């Protein structure tokens, strides 16, 4: 691939991720509305929300570090998009691999902690401490899952993993070959999204939205953009690891939206866990299931 083609892909991949992420936010809101017997937002509402937030005056600013934290939160996911192969575009997926991607996906949480750490509001600090605890909780089964997938396919290269599944058909998909790891990965994906019952760091009724308490205007708009990337990244990574990636955009998007619909639907059916309950759950069931999956692979 020449430099010009690579640059085009590096621009297009995050742009596509943002557009698809907006549609995923819309789907999430409409699922919530249907479960709660409401109509739900109109089609362009997620885009209107971002435009509205960036058009508002930013009420609070805590200096350069506060702004840098939001840049890291969004930039971490933008970097992750360039490592996730999609139909017709691979970006730098062949240079990074699963290990680098796992590290890059930690950057948004750390950036959010950096930005909110400049605020004097205790609700923000409590929310960040909970967010980092949640990251520690779901990262354990997540690392087990990606290690198992890399071991099974003999590579940590996402392009190789997706190509191997596509060559073998549905019987060769990760979910068919490694059902226990796929189940553990679905648990980890739900925790990664931070939706109920794992919404411990937002907890509107308890700590007044946590990290978002000091965010307004462009900062809140940045967090909304981050959410679009977050939904896309989690869904696409799961599809690449366990559902054969995407032979074309139609099947790729269908798989991604279907995967995301599972945790999003469950999110509105259960109450929020406490911090210690989240850690106990993540270190018990998905970790145990993931270890069993590893044992079967190595048998």
Short mmCIF file of N, CA, C and O in Angstrom, two decimals, residues 157-235:
data_model
loop_
_atom_site.label_atom_id
_atom_site.label_comp_id
_atom_site.label_asym_id
_atom_site.label_seq_id
_atom_site.Cartn_x
_atom_site.Cartn_y
_atom_site.Cartn_z
N UNK A 157 -2.64 -10.82 14.81
CA UNK A 157 -2.98 -9.91 13.73
C UNK A 157 -4.47 -10.04 13.40
O UNK A 157 -4.94 -11.12 13.05
N UNK A 158 -5.22 -8.96 13.53
CA UNK A 158 -6.66 -9.01 13.31
C UNK A 158 -7.02 -9.34 11.86
O UNK A 158 -8.06 -9.96 11.61
N UNK A 159 -6.18 -8.93 10.93
CA UNK A 159 -6.44 -9.25 9.51
C UNK A 159 -6.36 -10.76 9.30
O UNK A 159 -7.21 -11.37 8.65
N UNK A 160 -5.33 -11.37 9.88
CA UNK A 160 -5.15 -12.82 9.78
C UNK A 160 -6.30 -13.56 10.45
O UNK A 160 -6.81 -14.56 9.93
N UNK A 161 -6.70 -13.10 11.62
CA UNK A 161 -7.79 -13.74 12.37
C UNK A 161 -9.10 -13.70 11.59
O UNK A 161 -9.81 -14.70 11.47
N UNK A 162 -9.42 -12.53 11.02
CA UNK A 162 -10.66 -12.40 10.25
C UNK A 162 -10.60 -13.24 8.98
O UNK A 162 -11.59 -13.91 8.62
N UNK A 163 -9.45 -13.24 8.30
CA UNK A 163 -9.31 -13.99 7.05
C UNK A 163 -9.44 -15.49 7.29
O UNK A 163 -10.05 -16.21 6.49
N UNK A 164 -8.90 -15.99 8.40
CA UNK A 164 -8.98 -17.41 8.73
C UNK A 164 -10.43 -17.83 8.96
O UNK A 164 -10.85 -18.92 8.54
N UNK A 165 -11.21 -16.99 9.60
CA UNK A 165 -12.62 -17.31 9.84
C UNK A 165 -13.42 -17.27 8.55
O UNK A 165 -14.28 -18.12 8.31
N UNK A 166 -13.15 -16.28 7.71
CA UNK A 166 -13.89 -16.16 6.46
C UNK A 166 -13.60 -17.32 5.52
O UNK A 166 -14.48 -17.79 4.80
N UNK A 167 -12.36 -17.81 5.55
CA UNK A 167 -11.98 -18.92 4.67
C UNK A 167 -12.68 -20.22 5.07
O UNK A 167 -12.98 -21.06 4.22
N UNK A 168 -12.95 -20.38 6.37
CA UNK A 168 -13.55 -21.62 6.86
C UNK A 168 -15.07 -21.57 6.93
O UNK A 168 -15.71 -22.59 7.19
N UNK A 169 -15.65 -20.40 6.72
CA UNK A 169 -17.10 -20.29 6.81
C UNK A 169 -17.59 -20.20 8.25
O UNK A 169 -16.80 -20.03 9.18
N UNK A 170 -18.91 -20.32 8.43
CA UNK A 170 -19.50 -20.16 9.76
C UNK A 170 -18.93 -21.17 10.75
O UNK A 170 -18.74 -20.85 11.93
N UNK A 171 -18.62 -22.38 10.28
CA UNK A 171 -18.06 -23.39 11.17
C UNK A 171 -16.69 -22.99 11.70
O UNK A 171 -16.24 -23.49 12.74
N UNK A 172 -16.02 -22.09 10.99
CA UNK A 172 -14.70 -21.65 11.41
C UNK A 172 -14.71 -20.34 12.18
O UNK A 172 -13.65 -19.85 12.58
N UNK A 173 -15.89 -19.77 12.40
CA UNK A 173 -15.97 -18.53 13.17
C UNK A 173 -15.52 -18.78 14.61
O UNK A 173 -15.65 -19.89 15.14
N UNK A 174 -15.05 -17.74 15.24
CA UNK A 174 -14.60 -17.87 16.62
C UNK A 174 -15.70 -18.33 17.56
O UNK A 174 -15.45 -19.10 18.48
N UNK A 175 -16.93 -17.87 17.32
CA UNK A 175 -18.03 -18.26 18.20
C UNK A 175 -18.35 -19.75 18.06
O UNK A 175 -18.84 -20.37 19.01
N UNK A 176 -18.06 -20.34 16.90
CA UNK A 176 -18.27 -21.77 16.71
C UNK A 176 -17.12 -22.59 17.27
O UNK A 176 -17.33 -23.66 17.84
N UNK A 177 -15.90 -22.09 17.11
CA UNK A 177 -14.71 -22.80 17.57
C UNK A 177 -14.45 -22.59 19.06
O UNK A 177 -13.92 -23.48 19.73
N UNK A 178 -14.80 -21.42 19.57
CA UNK A 178 -14.49 -21.07 20.97
C UNK A 178 -15.73 -20.47 21.65
O UNK A 178 -15.74 -19.28 22.00
N UNK A 179 -16.79 -21.24 21.83
CA UNK A 179 -18.03 -20.68 22.38
C UNK A 179 -17.87 -20.11 23.79
O UNK A 179 -18.50 -19.09 24.12
N UNK A 180 -17.05 -20.73 24.62
CA UNK A 180 -16.87 -20.23 25.99
C UNK A 180 -16.14 -18.88 25.98
O UNK A 180 -16.51 -17.95 26.73
N UNK A 181 -15.12 -18.74 25.15
CA UNK A 181 -14.42 -17.46 25.05
C UNK A 181 -15.33 -16.39 24.45
O UNK A 181 -15.27 -15.23 24.84
N UNK A 182 -16.19 -16.78 23.51
CA UNK A 182 -17.13 -15.83 22.92
C UNK A 182 -18.11 -15.33 23.98
O UNK A 182 -18.44 -14.14 24.01
N UNK A 183 -18.56 -16.23 24.86
CA UNK A 183 -19.47 -15.82 25.93
C UNK A 183 -18.76 -14.90 26.92
O UNK A 183 -19.32 -13.87 27.35
N UNK A 184 -17.53 -15.25 27.29
CA UNK A 184 -16.75 -14.39 28.19
C UNK A 184 -16.49 -13.03 27.55
O UNK A 184 -16.52 -11.99 28.22
N UNK A 185 -16.24 -13.03 26.24
CA UNK A 185 -16.02 -11.78 25.53
C UNK A 185 -17.25 -10.90 25.52
O UNK A 185 -17.15 -9.67 25.58
N UNK A 186 -18.43 -11.50 25.46
CA UNK A 186 -19.67 -10.72 25.49
C UNK A 186 -19.87 -10.07 26.86
O UNK A 186 -20.31 -8.93 26.96
N UNK A 187 -19.50 -10.80 27.92
CA UNK A 187 -19.52 -10.22 29.26
C UNK A 187 -18.59 -9.01 29.33
O UNK A 187 -18.96 -7.94 29.85
N UNK A 188 -17.35 -9.20 28.86
CA UNK A 188 -16.36 -8.12 28.91
C UNK A 188 -16.80 -6.93 28.09
O UNK A 188 -16.59 -5.77 28.48
N UNK A 189 -17.43 -7.18 26.93
CA UNK A 189 -17.91 -6.10 26.07
C UNK A 189 -18.96 -5.26 26.80
O UNK A 189 -18.94 -4.04 26.74
N UNK A 190 -19.85 -5.94 27.51
CA UNK A 190 -20.89 -5.22 28.26
C UNK A 190 -20.27 -4.33 29.33
O UNK A 190 -20.65 -3.17 29.50
N UNK A 191 -19.29 -4.88 30.05
CA UNK A 191 -18.62 -4.07 31.06
C UNK A 191 -17.85 -2.92 30.46
O UNK A 191 -17.79 -1.82 31.02
N UNK A 192 -17.27 -3.13 29.31
CA UNK A 192 -16.48 -2.12 28.62
C UNK A 192 -17.33 -0.92 28.21
O UNK A 192 -16.88 0.22 28.24
N UNK A 193 -18.58 -1.18 27.86
CA UNK A 193 -19.48 -0.11 27.43
C UNK A 193 -19.96 0.74 28.61
O UNK A 193 -20.43 1.86 28.41
N UNK A 194 -19.86 0.21 29.82
CA UNK A 194 -20.26 0.97 30.99
C UNK A 194 -21.75 1.21 31.08
O UNK A 194 -22.19 2.18 31.71
N UNK A 195 -22.55 0.33 30.47
CA UNK A 195 -24.00 0.47 30.56
C UNK A 195 -24.52 -0.36 31.72
O UNK A 195 -23.86 -1.26 32.21
N UNK A 196 -25.74 -0.05 32.16
CA UNK A 196 -26.32 -0.81 33.27
C UNK A 196 -26.27 -2.30 32.96
O UNK A 196 -26.45 -2.69 31.81
N UNK A 197 -26.01 -3.14 33.95
CA UNK A 197 -25.86 -2.82 35.37
C UNK A 197 -24.43 -2.42 35.77
O UNK A 197 -24.11 -2.43 36.96
N UNK A 198 -23.58 -2.09 34.79
CA UNK A 198 -22.19 -1.73 35.09
C UNK A 198 -21.96 -0.22 35.02
O UNK A 198 -20.83 0.23 34.81
N UNK A 199 -22.99 0.57 35.22
CA UNK A 199 -22.91 2.01 35.09
C UNK A 199 -22.49 2.66 36.42
O UNK A 199 -23.04 3.66 36.86
N UNK A 200 -21.49 2.11 37.05
CA UNK A 200 -21.15 2.55 38.40
C UNK A 200 -20.49 3.92 38.42
O UNK A 200 -20.59 4.64 39.41
N UNK A 201 -19.80 4.30 37.35
CA UNK A 201 -19.06 5.57 37.41
C UNK A 201 -19.92 6.77 37.01
O UNK A 201 -19.51 7.91 37.20
N UNK A 202 -21.11 6.52 36.45
CA UNK A 202 -22.01 7.62 36.13
C UNK A 202 -23.03 7.78 37.26
O UNK A 202 -23.13 8.85 37.86
N UNK A 203 -23.78 6.72 37.56
CA UNK A 203 -24.70 6.67 38.71
C UNK A 203 -25.42 7.99 38.94
O UNK A 203 -25.19 8.65 39.94
N UNK A 204 -26.31 8.41 38.03
CA UNK A 204 -26.93 9.74 38.13
C UNK A 204 -27.62 10.01 39.46
O UNK A 204 -27.57 11.12 39.97
N UNK A 205 -28.26 9.00 40.03
CA UNK A 205 -29.00 9.22 41.26
C UNK A 205 -28.12 9.24 42.50
O UNK A 205 -28.58 9.56 43.58
N UNK A 206 -26.85 8.89 42.33
CA UNK A 206 -25.98 8.76 43.49
C UNK A 206 -24.85 9.78 43.50
O UNK A 206 -24.63 10.48 44.50
N UNK A 207 -24.10 9.89 42.40
CA UNK A 207 -22.96 10.83 42.36
C UNK A 207 -23.11 11.85 41.24
O UNK A 207 -22.13 12.36 40.71
N UNK A 208 -24.35 12.13 40.87
CA UNK A 208 -24.63 13.23 39.92
C UNK A 208 -23.80 13.15 38.65
O UNK A 208 -23.09 14.08 38.29
N UNK A 209 -23.87 12.02 37.97
CA UNK A 209 -23.23 11.75 36.67
C UNK A 209 -21.71 11.67 36.73
O UNK A 209 -21.05 11.59 35.70
N UNK A 210 -21.13 11.65 37.90
CA UNK A 210 -19.70 11.36 38.04
C UNK A 210 -18.78 12.23 37.21
O UNK A 210 -18.78 13.46 37.37
N UNK A 211 -17.98 11.64 36.30
CA UNK A 211 -17.00 12.40 35.53
C UNK A 211 -17.61 13.54 34.71
O UNK A 211 -16.93 14.52 34.41
N UNK A 212 -18.89 13.43 34.35
CA UNK A 212 -19.52 14.45 33.51
C UNK A 212 -19.98 15.68 34.28
O UNK A 212 -20.48 16.63 33.69
N UNK A 213 -19.81 15.65 35.60
CA UNK A 213 -20.36 16.73 36.42
C UNK A 213 -19.73 18.08 36.11
O UNK A 213 -20.36 19.12 36.24
N UNK A 214 -18.46 18.10 35.69
CA UNK A 214 -17.77 19.35 35.37
C UNK A 214 -17.63 19.56 33.87
O UNK A 214 -16.82 20.37 33.43
N UNK A 215 -18.38 18.79 33.08
CA UNK A 215 -18.29 18.88 31.63
C UNK A 215 -19.48 19.66 31.07
O UNK A 215 -20.62 19.41 31.45
N UNK A 216 -19.21 20.58 30.20
CA UNK A 216 -20.28 21.32 29.52
C UNK A 216 -19.77 21.76 28.16
O UNK A 216 -18.56 21.73 27.89
N UNK A 217 -20.69 22.16 27.31
CA UNK A 217 -20.30 22.67 26.00
C UNK A 217 -19.44 21.71 25.20
O UNK A 217 -19.80 20.55 25.00
N UNK A 218 -18.27 22.18 24.77
CA UNK A 218 -17.41 21.37 23.90
C UNK A 218 -16.90 20.12 24.61
O UNK A 218 -16.65 19.09 23.98
N UNK A 219 -16.73 20.19 25.94
CA UNK A 219 -16.26 19.02 26.67
C UNK A 219 -17.31 17.91 26.66
O UNK A 219 -17.00 16.74 26.43
N UNK A 220 -18.56 18.29 26.93
CA UNK A 220 -19.63 17.30 26.88
C UNK A 220 -19.84 16.79 25.46
O UNK A 220 -20.11 15.60 25.24
N UNK A 221 -19.68 17.67 24.47
CA UNK A 221 -19.75 17.23 23.09
C UNK A 221 -18.67 16.22 22.76
O UNK A 221 -18.91 15.24 22.04
N UNK A 222 -17.46 16.46 23.29
CA UNK A 222 -16.37 15.51 23.08
C UNK A 222 -16.68 14.15 23.68
O UNK A 222 -16.36 13.11 23.09
N UNK A 223 -17.31 14.13 24.86
CA UNK A 223 -17.67 12.86 25.48
C UNK A 223 -18.75 12.15 24.68
O UNK A 223 -18.78 10.91 24.61
N UNK A 224 -19.64 12.90 24.05
CA UNK A 224 -20.67 12.30 23.21
C UNK A 224 -20.03 11.65 21.98
O UNK A 224 -20.39 10.55 21.58
N UNK A 225 -19.06 12.36 21.38
CA UNK A 225 -18.32 11.79 20.25
C UNK A 225 -17.58 10.54 20.68
O UNK A 225 -17.54 9.53 19.96
N UNK A 226 -16.99 10.58 21.88
CA UNK A 226 -16.28 9.41 22.41
C UNK A 226 -17.21 8.21 22.53
O UNK A 226 -16.83 7.07 22.25
N UNK A 227 -18.46 8.46 22.96
CA UNK A 227 -19.41 7.37 23.09
C UNK A 227 -19.70 6.71 21.75
O UNK A 227 -19.81 5.49 21.65
N UNK A 228 -19.81 7.53 20.70
CA UNK A 228 -20.03 6.97 19.35
C UNK A 228 -18.89 6.03 18.97
O UNK A 228 -19.12 4.91 18.48
N UNK A 229 -17.66 6.48 19.19
CA UNK A 229 -16.50 5.65 18.87
C UNK A 229 -16.45 4.41 19.76
O UNK A 229 -16.06 3.32 19.32
N UNK A 230 -16.83 4.58 21.03
CA UNK A 230 -16.77 3.46 21.98
C UNK A 230 -17.70 2.32 21.56
O UNK A 230 -17.30 1.15 21.56
N UNK A 231 -18.93 2.65 21.20
CA UNK A 231 -19.89 1.64 20.77
C UNK A 231 -19.39 0.91 19.53
O UNK A 231 -19.44 -0.32 19.44
N UNK A 232 -18.90 1.69 18.56
CA UNK A 232 -18.40 1.11 17.31
C UNK A 232 -17.20 0.20 17.58
O UNK A 232 -17.14 -0.93 17.07
N UNK A 233 -16.25 0.67 18.37
CA UNK A 233 -15.03 -0.09 18.60
C UNK A 233 -15.31 -1.42 19.27
O UNK A 233 -14.79 -2.47 18.84
N UNK A 234 -16.13 -1.42 20.30
CA UNK A 234 -16.43 -2.65 21.02
C UNK A 234 -17.15 -3.65 20.12
O UNK A 234 -16.80 -4.85 20.09
N UNK A 235 -18.14 -3.18 19.34
CA UNK A 235 -18.90 -4.08 18.48
C UNK A 235 -18.03 -4.65 17.36
O UNK A 235 -18.06 -5.85 17.09
#
